[in-house]
Amino acid sequence: MENCHKCGNSHTIIKRKQSGQILCQDCFVESLQEKVLKDIRRQKLIEKGDKVLVALSGGKDSVMVLHILNNLRNRRIIDLVAVTIDEGIRGYRNEGVRIAAQNADKLGIEHRIVSFKEYVGRSLDEIMSDSDDRNACTYCGVFRRWILNQVAREENATKIATGHNLDDETQSILMNYLEGNIHNLTRIGIRSESKNECFTVKIKPLREIPEKEIATYVLACNLPVHLASCPYAGDSFRAKVGVFLKEISKEHPTIMYSTLRGFDKIKPVLREKFSQKSPMGVCQECNEPAADKICKACSFRLSWNQ
């Protein structure tokens, strides 16, 4: 491998296929930090005085978000609080929760651990033991968003930061297009948009960072992360789309970037034509924001008692 293109160091760790750039460890770490912080400024994801709640799973993506946003906390630009959701997956989740707590404690960041059992009444394992008609990811996604929004209000957070990366975002774009779910496509983006003050704005600081580079970053920084994959995710549609994108990226290394750029160009048209303009009220069961009388989370919960 050639010397580092930035400093000339002969000990390099990465060659970016999409650009051909070769970097040593220090220059790579610095370049990613600068890229993420620049995206935060350019997209106006965070304002001075924000209290940002980091959805900290213990995986590489959320751990990287926590450590980079801690730079802003140390400069007294923002305040941080981390929340880890224990979905209740036997043999998998405990280690992630432990590692999440380890990272937050090391940085001196306030950390809360909440659970499906506490907020929903059942663990994900218990939900799936009684379910034969839905994928676990459907329940998990709905309940995680529902819980995060509640915890954000409890903590008086002004933003929720998640670890969604470039791979995640292009998977979501492709999945929803293939399923013909145009309404969901209108909601994909680097930050959520809602006129309802009960919704806390969600931001994705790593949206333009490939998953492979995030993995390299946490290894280069020697950050403790939970590397195990969720046992429920293997057969999901998202996982299959992810495999497809990784395979096609081998011959077309810029394909995920071009997918993201193309989508961002057409998104304003999609929003204008297909955004649902139905009035937002509150759920009769939980008082969370809902387009119908009952929110999706409560519709699941009520179905268990029927």
PDB file of C-alpha atoms in Angstrom:
ATOM      1  CA  MET A   1       0.000   0.000   0.000  1.00  0.00           C
ATOM      2  CA  GLU A   2       1.192   3.545  -0.726  1.00  0.00           C
ATOM      3  CA  ASN A   3       2.064   6.124   1.912  1.00  0.00           C
ATOM      4  CA  CYS A   4      -0.632   8.237   3.561  1.00  0.00           C
ATOM      5  CA  HIS A   5      -1.865  10.823   1.086  1.00  0.00           C
ATOM      6  CA  LYS A   6      -2.104  13.464   3.843  1.00  0.00           C
ATOM      7  CA  CYS A   7       1.067  13.131   5.908  1.00  0.00           C
ATOM      8  CA  GLY A   8       3.247  10.607   4.050  1.00  0.00           C
ATOM      9  CA  ASN A   9       3.234   8.038   6.869  1.00  0.00           C
ATOM     10  CA  SER A  10       4.097   4.567   5.550  1.00  0.00           C
ATOM     11  CA  HIS A  11       1.864   2.823   8.126  1.00  0.00           C
ATOM     12  CA  THR A  12      -1.540   3.134   6.487  1.00  0.00           C
ATOM     13  CA  ILE A  13      -4.798   1.465   7.492  1.00  0.00           C
ATOM     14  CA  ILE A  14      -7.331   2.219   4.773  1.00  0.00           C
ATOM     15  CA  LYS A  15      -7.729   2.827   1.060  1.00  0.00           C
ATOM     16  CA  ARG A  16     -11.065   4.414   0.213  1.00  0.00           C
ATOM     17  CA  LYS A  17     -12.257   2.659  -2.931  1.00  0.00           C
ATOM     18  CA  GLN A  18     -14.710   5.413  -3.798  1.00  0.00           C
ATOM     19  CA  SER A  19     -11.943   8.059  -3.926  1.00  0.00           C
ATOM     20  CA  GLY A  20      -8.653   6.136  -3.968  1.00  0.00           C
ATOM     21  CA  GLN A  21      -7.478   8.042  -0.888  1.00  0.00           C
ATOM     22  CA  ILE A  22      -5.003   6.201   1.364  1.00  0.00           C
ATOM     23  CA  LEU A  23      -4.700   7.236   5.016  1.00  0.00           C
ATOM     24  CA  CYS A  24      -2.735   6.356   8.133  1.00  0.00           C
ATOM     25  CA  GLN A  25      -4.514   5.801  11.434  1.00  0.00           C
ATOM     26  CA  ASP A  26      -4.237   9.363  12.781  1.00  0.00           C
ATOM     27  CA  CYS A  27      -5.233  11.026   9.498  1.00  0.00           C
ATOM     28  CA  PHE A  28      -8.154   8.638   9.020  1.00  0.00           C
ATOM     29  CA  VAL A  29      -9.554   9.269  12.509  1.00  0.00           C
ATOM     30  CA  GLU A  30      -9.108  13.025  12.104  1.00  0.00           C
ATOM     31  CA  SER A  31     -10.741  13.013   8.652  1.00  0.00           C
ATOM     32  CA  LEU A  32     -13.852  11.187   9.913  1.00  0.00           C
ATOM     33  CA  GLN A  33     -14.236  13.441  12.918  1.00  0.00           C
ATOM     34  CA  GLU A  34     -13.906  16.519  10.707  1.00  0.00           C
ATOM     35  CA  LYS A  35     -16.376  15.104   8.186  1.00  0.00           C
ATOM     36  CA  VAL A  36     -19.057  14.381  10.810  1.00  0.00           C
ATOM     37  CA  LEU A  37     -18.650  17.733  12.575  1.00  0.00           C
ATOM     38  CA  LYS A  38     -18.710  19.535   9.208  1.00  0.00           C
ATOM     39  CA  ASP A  39     -21.950  17.736   8.252  1.00  0.00           C
ATOM     40  CA  ILE A  40     -23.464  18.742  11.603  1.00  0.00           C
ATOM     41  CA  ARG A  41     -22.627  22.405  10.896  1.00  0.00           C
ATOM     42  CA  ARG A  42     -23.599  22.323   7.214  1.00  0.00           C
ATOM     43  CA  GLN A  43     -26.937  20.640   7.839  1.00  0.00           C
ATOM     44  CA  LYS A  44     -27.563  22.653  11.033  1.00  0.00           C
ATOM     45  CA  LEU A  45     -28.279  19.469  12.964  1.00  0.00           C
ATOM     46  CA  ILE A  46     -27.269  20.934  16.315  1.00  0.00           C
ATOM     47  CA  GLU A  47     -27.496  24.417  17.800  1.00  0.00           C
ATOM     48  CA  LYS A  48     -25.617  25.875  20.736  1.00  0.00           C
ATOM     49  CA  GLY A  49     -27.508  25.064  23.923  1.00  0.00           C
ATOM     50  CA  ASP A  50     -29.098  21.862  22.606  1.00  0.00           C
ATOM     51  CA  LYS A  51     -29.460  18.898  24.921  1.00  0.00           C
ATOM     52  CA  VAL A  52     -28.862  15.876  22.705  1.00  0.00           C
ATOM     53  CA  LEU A  53     -30.095  12.433  23.669  1.00  0.00           C
ATOM     54  CA  VAL A  54     -27.904   9.765  22.056  1.00  0.00           C
ATOM     55  CA  ALA A  55     -29.633   6.451  21.339  1.00  0.00           C
ATOM     56  CA  LEU A  56     -26.741   4.317  22.582  1.00  0.00           C
ATOM     57  CA  SER A  57     -27.090   0.631  21.756  1.00  0.00           C
ATOM     58  CA  GLY A  58     -23.446  -0.223  22.463  1.00  0.00           C
ATOM     59  CA  GLY A  59     -22.843  -1.026  18.775  1.00  0.00           C
ATOM     60  CA  LYS A  60     -20.125   0.651  16.708  1.00  0.00           C
ATOM     61  CA  ASP A  61     -22.362   3.310  15.135  1.00  0.00           C
ATOM     62  CA  SER A  62     -23.917   4.711  18.303  1.00  0.00           C
ATOM     63  CA  VAL A  63     -20.617   4.524  20.184  1.00  0.00           C
ATOM     64  CA  MET A  64     -18.949   6.602  17.449  1.00  0.00           C
ATOM     65  CA  VAL A  65     -21.785   9.163  17.602  1.00  0.00           C
ATOM     66  CA  LEU A  66     -21.399   9.437  21.387  1.00  0.00           C
ATOM     67  CA  HIS A  67     -17.642   9.985  21.231  1.00  0.00           C
ATOM     68  CA  ILE A  68     -17.774  12.560  18.427  1.00  0.00           C
ATOM     69  CA  LEU A  69     -20.635  14.536  20.007  1.00  0.00           C
ATOM     70  CA  ASN A  70     -18.690  14.504  23.253  1.00  0.00           C
ATOM     71  CA  ASN A  71     -16.245  16.879  21.521  1.00  0.00           C
ATOM     72  CA  LEU A  72     -19.084  19.430  21.348  1.00  0.00           C
ATOM     73  CA  ARG A  73     -20.007  18.730  24.954  1.00  0.00           C
ATOM     74  CA  ASN A  74     -16.421  19.302  26.089  1.00  0.00           C
ATOM     75  CA  ARG A  75     -16.479  22.655  24.304  1.00  0.00           C
ATOM     76  CA  ARG A  76     -19.717  23.498  26.203  1.00  0.00           C
ATOM     77  CA  ILE A  77     -21.682  23.821  22.968  1.00  0.00           C
ATOM     78  CA  ILE A  78     -24.216  21.125  23.877  1.00  0.00           C
ATOM     79  CA  ASP A  79     -25.253  18.907  26.750  1.00  0.00           C
ATOM     80  CA  LEU A  80     -25.451  15.143  26.309  1.00  0.00           C
ATOM     81  CA  VAL A  81     -27.456  12.300  27.802  1.00  0.00           C
ATOM     82  CA  ALA A  82     -27.339   8.705  26.571  1.00  0.00           C
ATOM     83  CA  VAL A  83     -30.180   6.198  26.670  1.00  0.00           C
ATOM     84  CA  THR A  84     -29.895   2.475  26.052  1.00  0.00           C
ATOM     85  CA  ILE A  85     -33.027   0.475  25.306  1.00  0.00           C
ATOM     86  CA  ASP A  86     -32.966  -3.122  26.512  1.00  0.00           C
ATOM     87  CA  GLU A  87     -35.345  -4.875  24.146  1.00  0.00           C
ATOM     88  CA  GLY A  88     -35.115  -8.101  26.104  1.00  0.00           C
ATOM     89  CA  ILE A  89     -33.303 -10.487  23.745  1.00  0.00           C
ATOM     90  CA  ARG A  90     -31.853 -13.383  25.686  1.00  0.00           C
ATOM     91  CA  GLY A  91     -28.194 -14.179  25.062  1.00  0.00           C
ATOM     92  CA  TYR A  92     -27.635 -10.971  23.082  1.00  0.00           C
ATOM     93  CA  ARG A  93     -28.735  -7.730  24.708  1.00  0.00           C
ATOM     94  CA  ASN A  94     -26.988  -7.856  28.087  1.00  0.00           C
ATOM     95  CA  GLU A  95     -23.526  -7.456  26.560  1.00  0.00           C
ATOM     96  CA  GLY A  96     -24.603  -4.460  24.478  1.00  0.00           C
ATOM     97  CA  VAL A  97     -26.108  -2.775  27.537  1.00  0.00           C
ATOM     98  CA  ARG A  98     -22.893  -3.378  29.509  1.00  0.00           C
ATOM     99  CA  ILE A  99     -20.700  -1.910  26.762  1.00  0.00           C
ATOM    100  CA  ALA A 100     -22.988   1.090  26.317  1.00  0.00           C
ATOM    101  CA  ALA A 101     -22.722   1.833  30.052  1.00  0.00           C
ATOM    102  CA  GLN A 102     -18.934   1.418  29.869  1.00  0.00           C
ATOM    103  CA  ASN A 103     -18.624   4.043  27.117  1.00  0.00           C
ATOM    104  CA  ALA A 104     -20.903   6.550  28.830  1.00  0.00           C
ATOM    105  CA  ASP A 105     -19.140   6.088  32.172  1.00  0.00           C
ATOM    106  CA  LYS A 106     -15.700   6.557  30.599  1.00  0.00           C
ATOM    107  CA  LEU A 107     -16.782   9.926  29.169  1.00  0.00           C
ATOM    108  CA  GLY A 108     -18.710  10.982  32.271  1.00  0.00           C
ATOM    109  CA  ILE A 109     -21.998  11.232  30.354  1.00  0.00           C
ATOM    110  CA  GLU A 110     -25.338  10.718  32.092  1.00  0.00           C
ATOM    111  CA  HIS A 111     -26.734   7.344  31.030  1.00  0.00           C
ATOM    112  CA  ARG A 112     -30.185   5.795  31.363  1.00  0.00           C
ATOM    113  CA  ILE A 113     -31.096   2.180  30.698  1.00  0.00           C
ATOM    114  CA  VAL A 114     -34.763   1.591  29.899  1.00  0.00           C
ATOM    115  CA  SER A 115     -36.493  -1.568  28.729  1.00  0.00           C
ATOM    116  CA  PHE A 116     -39.329  -2.854  26.596  1.00  0.00           C
ATOM    117  CA  LYS A 117     -40.571  -4.623  29.716  1.00  0.00           C
ATOM    118  CA  GLU A 118     -40.771  -1.319  31.605  1.00  0.00           C
ATOM    119  CA  TYR A 119     -42.441   0.753  28.882  1.00  0.00           C
ATOM    120  CA  VAL A 120     -44.245  -1.813  26.722  1.00  0.00           C
ATOM    121  CA  GLY A 121     -45.035  -4.514  29.279  1.00  0.00           C
ATOM    122  CA  ARG A 122     -43.280  -7.323  27.375  1.00  0.00           C
ATOM    123  CA  SER A 123     -39.763  -8.116  26.235  1.00  0.00           C
ATOM    124  CA  LEU A 124     -39.162  -8.630  22.517  1.00  0.00           C
ATOM    125  CA  ASP A 125     -38.614 -12.342  23.175  1.00  0.00           C
ATOM    126  CA  GLU A 126     -42.032 -12.520  24.846  1.00  0.00           C
ATOM    127  CA  ILE A 127     -43.627 -10.577  21.996  1.00  0.00           C
ATOM    128  CA  MET A 128     -42.181 -12.913  19.384  1.00  0.00           C
ATOM    129  CA  SER A 129     -43.095 -16.051  21.293  1.00  0.00           C
ATOM    130  CA  ASP A 130     -46.768 -15.095  20.802  1.00  0.00           C
ATOM    131  CA  SER A 131     -46.453 -13.660  17.282  1.00  0.00           C
ATOM    132  CA  ASP A 132     -46.602 -15.580  14.029  1.00  0.00           C
ATOM    133  CA  ASP A 133     -47.655 -12.833  11.639  1.00  0.00           C
ATOM    134  CA  ARG A 134     -44.978 -10.117  11.908  1.00  0.00           C
ATOM    135  CA  ASN A 135     -41.204  -9.762  11.686  1.00  0.00           C
ATOM    136  CA  ALA A 136     -39.455  -8.841  14.944  1.00  0.00           C
ATOM    137  CA  CYS A 137     -38.006  -5.728  13.282  1.00  0.00           C
ATOM    138  CA  THR A 138     -41.541  -4.341  12.826  1.00  0.00           C
ATOM    139  CA  TYR A 139     -42.275  -4.476  16.550  1.00  0.00           C
ATOM    140  CA  CYS A 140     -38.780  -3.374  17.535  1.00  0.00           C
ATOM    141  CA  GLY A 141     -38.731  -0.320  15.270  1.00  0.00           C
ATOM    142  CA  VAL A 142     -42.157   0.918  16.374  1.00  0.00           C
ATOM    143  CA  PHE A 143     -41.509   0.457  20.080  1.00  0.00           C
ATOM    144  CA  ARG A 144     -37.959   1.863  20.014  1.00  0.00           C
ATOM    145  CA  ARG A 145     -39.164   5.090  18.371  1.00  0.00           C
ATOM    146  CA  TRP A 146     -42.092   5.273  20.805  1.00  0.00           C
ATOM    147  CA  ILE A 147     -39.852   4.846  23.846  1.00  0.00           C
ATOM    148  CA  LEU A 148     -37.132   7.221  22.598  1.00  0.00           C
ATOM    149  CA  ASN A 149     -39.635  10.012  22.088  1.00  0.00           C
ATOM    150  CA  GLN A 150     -40.972   9.580  25.628  1.00  0.00           C
ATOM    151  CA  VAL A 151     -37.517   9.446  27.214  1.00  0.00           C
ATOM    152  CA  ALA A 152     -36.402  12.524  25.251  1.00  0.00           C
ATOM    153  CA  ARG A 153     -39.267  14.521  26.769  1.00  0.00           C
ATOM    154  CA  GLU A 154     -38.534  13.144  30.238  1.00  0.00           C
ATOM    155  CA  GLU A 155     -34.933  14.343  29.854  1.00  0.00           C
ATOM    156  CA  ASN A 156     -35.922  17.692  28.276  1.00  0.00           C
ATOM    157  CA  ALA A 157     -33.780  16.789  25.262  1.00  0.00           C
ATOM    158  CA  THR A 158     -34.066  18.998  22.176  1.00  0.00           C
ATOM    159  CA  LYS A 159     -32.567  16.468  19.724  1.00  0.00           C
ATOM    160  CA  ILE A 160     -32.284  12.678  19.462  1.00  0.00           C
ATOM    161  CA  ALA A 161     -29.080  11.471  17.749  1.00  0.00           C
ATOM    162  CA  THR A 162     -29.031   7.998  16.222  1.00  0.00           C
ATOM    163  CA  GLY A 163     -26.213   6.013  14.641  1.00  0.00           C
ATOM    164  CA  HIS A 164     -27.755   5.507  11.191  1.00  0.00           C
ATOM    165  CA  ASN A 165     -24.942   5.298   8.621  1.00  0.00           C
ATOM    166  CA  LEU A 166     -24.674   5.435   4.830  1.00  0.00           C
ATOM    167  CA  ASP A 167     -25.444   1.724   4.473  1.00  0.00           C
ATOM    168  CA  ASP A 168     -28.542   2.027   6.694  1.00  0.00           C
ATOM    169  CA  GLU A 169     -29.864   5.013   4.785  1.00  0.00           C
ATOM    170  CA  THR A 170     -29.429   3.522   1.314  1.00  0.00           C
ATOM    171  CA  GLN A 171     -31.016   0.292   2.547  1.00  0.00           C
ATOM    172  CA  SER A 172     -34.050   2.270   3.742  1.00  0.00           C
ATOM    173  CA  ILE A 173     -34.334   4.115   0.433  1.00  0.00           C
ATOM    174  CA  LEU A 174     -34.153   0.921  -1.618  1.00  0.00           C
ATOM    175  CA  MET A 175     -36.442  -1.083   0.699  1.00  0.00           C
ATOM    176  CA  ASN A 176     -39.226   1.473   0.665  1.00  0.00           C
ATOM    177  CA  TYR A 177     -38.962   1.984  -3.093  1.00  0.00           C
ATOM    178  CA  LEU A 178     -39.141  -1.766  -3.774  1.00  0.00           C
ATOM    179  CA  GLU A 179     -42.153  -2.068  -1.464  1.00  0.00           C
ATOM    180  CA  GLY A 180     -43.836   0.933  -3.074  1.00  0.00           C
ATOM    181  CA  ASN A 181     -43.992   2.708   0.281  1.00  0.00           C
ATOM    182  CA  ILE A 182     -43.714   6.250  -1.055  1.00  0.00           C
ATOM    183  CA  HIS A 183     -45.035   7.824   2.160  1.00  0.00           C
ATOM    184  CA  ASN A 184     -42.110   6.362   4.121  1.00  0.00           C
ATOM    185  CA  LEU A 185     -39.697   7.633   1.465  1.00  0.00           C
ATOM    186  CA  THR A 186     -40.849  11.191   2.138  1.00  0.00           C
ATOM    187  CA  ARG A 187     -39.761  10.830   5.776  1.00  0.00           C
ATOM    188  CA  ILE A 188     -36.206   9.576   5.139  1.00  0.00           C
ATOM    189  CA  GLY A 189     -33.522  12.200   5.706  1.00  0.00           C
ATOM    190  CA  ILE A 190     -30.684  13.497   7.847  1.00  0.00           C
ATOM    191  CA  ARG A 191     -33.175  15.022  10.293  1.00  0.00           C
ATOM    192  CA  SER A 192     -36.824  14.408  11.031  1.00  0.00           C
ATOM    193  CA  GLU A 193     -39.335  17.129  10.312  1.00  0.00           C
ATOM    194  CA  SER A 194     -42.566  17.544  12.245  1.00  0.00           C
ATOM    195  CA  LYS A 195     -44.713  20.517  13.202  1.00  0.00           C
ATOM    196  CA  ASN A 196     -45.942  18.607  16.256  1.00  0.00           C
ATOM    197  CA  GLU A 197     -44.035  19.900  19.283  1.00  0.00           C
ATOM    198  CA  CYS A 198     -44.489  16.533  21.020  1.00  0.00           C
ATOM    199  CA  PHE A 199     -42.012  14.998  18.570  1.00  0.00           C
ATOM    200  CA  THR A 200     -38.333  15.506  19.401  1.00  0.00           C
ATOM    201  CA  VAL A 201     -36.254  16.138  16.274  1.00  0.00           C
ATOM    202  CA  LYS A 202     -34.111  13.137  15.300  1.00  0.00           C
ATOM    203  CA  ILE A 203     -30.724  13.638  13.632  1.00  0.00           C
ATOM    204  CA  LYS A 204     -28.315  11.262  11.875  1.00  0.00           C
ATOM    205  CA  PRO A 205     -24.740  12.617  12.157  1.00  0.00           C
ATOM    206  CA  LEU A 206     -23.250   9.517  10.443  1.00  0.00           C
ATOM    207  CA  ARG A 207     -25.633   9.479   7.475  1.00  0.00           C
ATOM    208  CA  GLU A 208     -22.816   9.952   4.934  1.00  0.00           C
ATOM    209  CA  ILE A 209     -20.298   7.600   6.599  1.00  0.00           C
ATOM    210  CA  PRO A 210     -20.001   4.004   5.265  1.00  0.00           C
ATOM    211  CA  GLU A 211     -20.408   1.195   7.778  1.00  0.00           C
ATOM    212  CA  LYS A 212     -16.939  -0.159   6.933  1.00  0.00           C
ATOM    213  CA  GLU A 213     -15.310   3.152   7.843  1.00  0.00           C
ATOM    214  CA  ILE A 214     -17.192   3.276  11.146  1.00  0.00           C
ATOM    215  CA  ALA A 215     -15.880  -0.201  12.004  1.00  0.00           C
ATOM    216  CA  THR A 216     -12.354   0.920  11.115  1.00  0.00           C
ATOM    217  CA  TYR A 217     -12.768   4.073  13.218  1.00  0.00           C
ATOM    218  CA  VAL A 218     -13.789   2.281  16.435  1.00  0.00           C
ATOM    219  CA  LEU A 219     -10.907  -0.180  16.007  1.00  0.00           C
ATOM    220  CA  ALA A 220      -8.422   2.636  15.360  1.00  0.00           C
ATOM    221  CA  CYS A 221      -9.671   4.482  18.472  1.00  0.00           C
ATOM    222  CA  ASN A 222      -9.764   1.257  20.515  1.00  0.00           C
ATOM    223  CA  LEU A 223     -13.363   1.891  21.551  1.00  0.00           C
ATOM    224  CA  PRO A 224     -15.272  -0.941  23.259  1.00  0.00           C
ATOM    225  CA  VAL A 225     -18.241  -1.926  21.074  1.00  0.00           C
ATOM    226  CA  HIS A 226     -20.802  -4.715  20.876  1.00  0.00           C
ATOM    227  CA  LEU A 227     -20.128  -6.524  17.582  1.00  0.00           C
ATOM    228  CA  ALA A 228     -22.716  -9.314  17.757  1.00  0.00           C
ATOM    229  CA  SER A 229     -25.634  -9.177  15.318  1.00  0.00           C
ATOM    230  CA  CYS A 230     -29.227  -9.231  16.507  1.00  0.00           C
ATOM    231  CA  PRO A 231     -30.518 -12.825  16.237  1.00  0.00           C
ATOM    232  CA  TYR A 232     -33.826 -11.560  14.826  1.00  0.00           C
ATOM    233  CA  ALA A 233     -32.249  -9.554  11.979  1.00  0.00           C
ATOM    234  CA  GLY A 234     -30.803 -12.336   9.830  1.00  0.00           C
ATOM    235  CA  ASP A 235     -33.858 -13.122   7.714  1.00  0.00           C
ATOM    236  CA  SER A 236     -35.227  -9.586   7.506  1.00  0.00           C
ATOM    237  CA  PHE A 237     -35.856  -7.809   4.229  1.00  0.00           C
ATOM    238  CA  ARG A 238     -33.379  -5.127   5.325  1.00  0.00           C
ATOM    239  CA  ALA A 239     -30.651  -7.729   5.751  1.00  0.00           C
ATOM    240  CA  LYS A 240     -31.255  -9.061   2.236  1.00  0.00           C
ATOM    241  CA  VAL A 241     -31.169  -5.550   0.745  1.00  0.00           C
ATOM    242  CA  GLY A 242     -27.967  -4.908   2.704  1.00  0.00           C
ATOM    243  CA  VAL A 243     -26.290  -7.983   1.201  1.00  0.00           C
ATOM    244  CA  PHE A 244     -27.325  -6.843  -2.295  1.00  0.00           C
ATOM    245  CA  LEU A 245     -25.858  -3.357  -1.770  1.00  0.00           C
ATOM    246  CA  LYS A 246     -22.579  -4.728  -0.405  1.00  0.00           C
ATOM    247  CA  GLU A 247     -22.220  -7.063  -3.384  1.00  0.00           C
ATOM    248  CA  ILE A 248     -22.903  -4.401  -6.005  1.00  0.00           C
ATOM    249  CA  SER A 249     -20.579  -1.976  -4.181  1.00  0.00           C
ATOM    250  CA  LYS A 250     -17.636  -4.283  -4.860  1.00  0.00           C
ATOM    251  CA  GLU A 251     -17.722  -3.355  -8.544  1.00  0.00           C
ATOM    252  CA  HIS A 252     -19.381   0.039  -8.109  1.00  0.00           C
ATOM    253  CA  PRO A 253     -17.852   1.534  -4.920  1.00  0.00           C
ATOM    254  CA  THR A 254     -19.709   4.851  -5.217  1.00  0.00           C
ATOM    255  CA  ILE A 255     -23.179   3.297  -5.646  1.00  0.00           C
ATOM    256  CA  MET A 256     -24.398   4.079  -2.109  1.00  0.00           C
ATOM    257  CA  TYR A 257     -23.245   7.692  -2.357  1.00  0.00           C
ATOM    258  CA  SER A 258     -24.965   8.156  -5.719  1.00  0.00           C
ATOM    259  CA  THR A 259     -28.142   6.509  -4.364  1.00  0.00           C
ATOM    260  CA  LEU A 260     -28.179   8.940  -1.442  1.00  0.00           C
ATOM    261  CA  ARG A 261     -27.401  12.005  -3.587  1.00  0.00           C
ATOM    262  CA  GLY A 262     -30.054  11.076  -6.158  1.00  0.00           C
ATOM    263  CA  PHE A 263     -32.667  10.505  -3.487  1.00  0.00           C
ATOM    264  CA  ASP A 264     -31.943  13.828  -1.786  1.00  0.00           C
ATOM    265  CA  LYS A 265     -32.504  15.589  -5.126  1.00  0.00           C
ATOM    266  CA  ILE A 266     -35.925  14.042  -5.725  1.00  0.00           C
ATOM    267  CA  LYS A 267     -37.102  14.094  -2.098  1.00  0.00           C
ATOM    268  CA  PRO A 268     -38.606  17.631  -2.278  1.00  0.00           C
ATOM    269  CA  VAL A 269     -40.806  16.491  -5.180  1.00  0.00           C
ATOM    270  CA  LEU A 270     -41.821  13.352  -3.296  1.00  0.00           C
ATOM    271  CA  ARG A 271     -42.719  15.402  -0.226  1.00  0.00           C
ATOM    272  CA  GLU A 272     -44.785  17.836  -2.283  1.00  0.00           C
ATOM    273  CA  LYS A 273     -46.714  15.107  -4.099  1.00  0.00           C
ATOM    274  CA  PHE A 274     -46.985  12.306  -1.564  1.00  0.00           C
ATOM    275  CA  SER A 275     -46.634  13.603   2.012  1.00  0.00           C
ATOM    276  CA  GLN A 276     -49.704  12.753   4.038  1.00  0.00           C
ATOM    277  CA  LYS A 277     -51.210  15.991   5.264  1.00  0.00           C
ATOM    278  CA  SER A 278     -53.570  14.377   7.798  1.00  0.00           C
ATOM    279  CA  PRO A 279     -53.879  16.331  11.067  1.00  0.00           C
ATOM    280  CA  MET A 280     -51.769  15.000  13.939  1.00  0.00           C
ATOM    281  CA  GLY A 281     -53.546  14.364  17.205  1.00  0.00           C
ATOM    282  CA  VAL A 282     -52.741  12.332  20.297  1.00  0.00           C
ATOM    283  CA  CYS A 283     -53.237   8.651  21.009  1.00  0.00           C
ATOM    284  CA  GLN A 284     -56.247   7.945  23.240  1.00  0.00           C
ATOM    285  CA  GLU A 285     -54.255   5.297  25.103  1.00  0.00           C
ATOM    286  CA  CYS A 286     -50.820   6.860  25.734  1.00  0.00           C
ATOM    287  CA  ASN A 287     -51.182  10.548  24.747  1.00  0.00           C
ATOM    288  CA  GLU A 288     -48.262  10.235  22.324  1.00  0.00           C
ATOM    289  CA  PRO A 289     -48.600  11.921  18.891  1.00  0.00           C
ATOM    290  CA  ALA A 290     -50.739   9.862  16.492  1.00  0.00           C
ATOM    291  CA  ALA A 291     -52.330  10.286  13.075  1.00  0.00           C
ATOM    292  CA  ASP A 292     -55.236   8.075  14.168  1.00  0.00           C
ATOM    293  CA  LYS A 293     -57.113   7.628  17.426  1.00  0.00           C
ATOM    294  CA  ILE A 294     -54.634   4.923  18.454  1.00  0.00           C
ATOM    295  CA  CYS A 295     -50.884   5.064  17.721  1.00  0.00           C
ATOM    296  CA  LYS A 296     -49.108   2.086  16.181  1.00  0.00           C
ATOM    297  CA  ALA A 297     -47.412   1.087  19.434  1.00  0.00           C
ATOM    298  CA  CYS A 298     -50.685   0.996  21.325  1.00  0.00           C
ATOM    299  CA  SER A 299     -52.449  -0.853  18.510  1.00  0.00           C
ATOM    300  CA  PHE A 300     -49.876  -3.624  18.986  1.00  0.00           C
ATOM    301  CA  ARG A 301     -50.277  -3.561  22.768  1.00  0.00           C
ATOM    302  CA  LEU A 302     -54.067  -3.661  22.617  1.00  0.00           C
ATOM    303  CA  SER A 303     -54.009  -6.593  20.172  1.00  0.00           C
ATOM    304  CA  TRP A 304     -52.245  -8.734  22.797  1.00  0.00           C
ATOM    305  CA  ASN A 305     -55.248  -8.427  25.099  1.00  0.00           C
ATOM    306  CA  GLN A 306     -57.836  -9.408  22.525  1.00  0.00           C
TER     307      GLN A 306
END
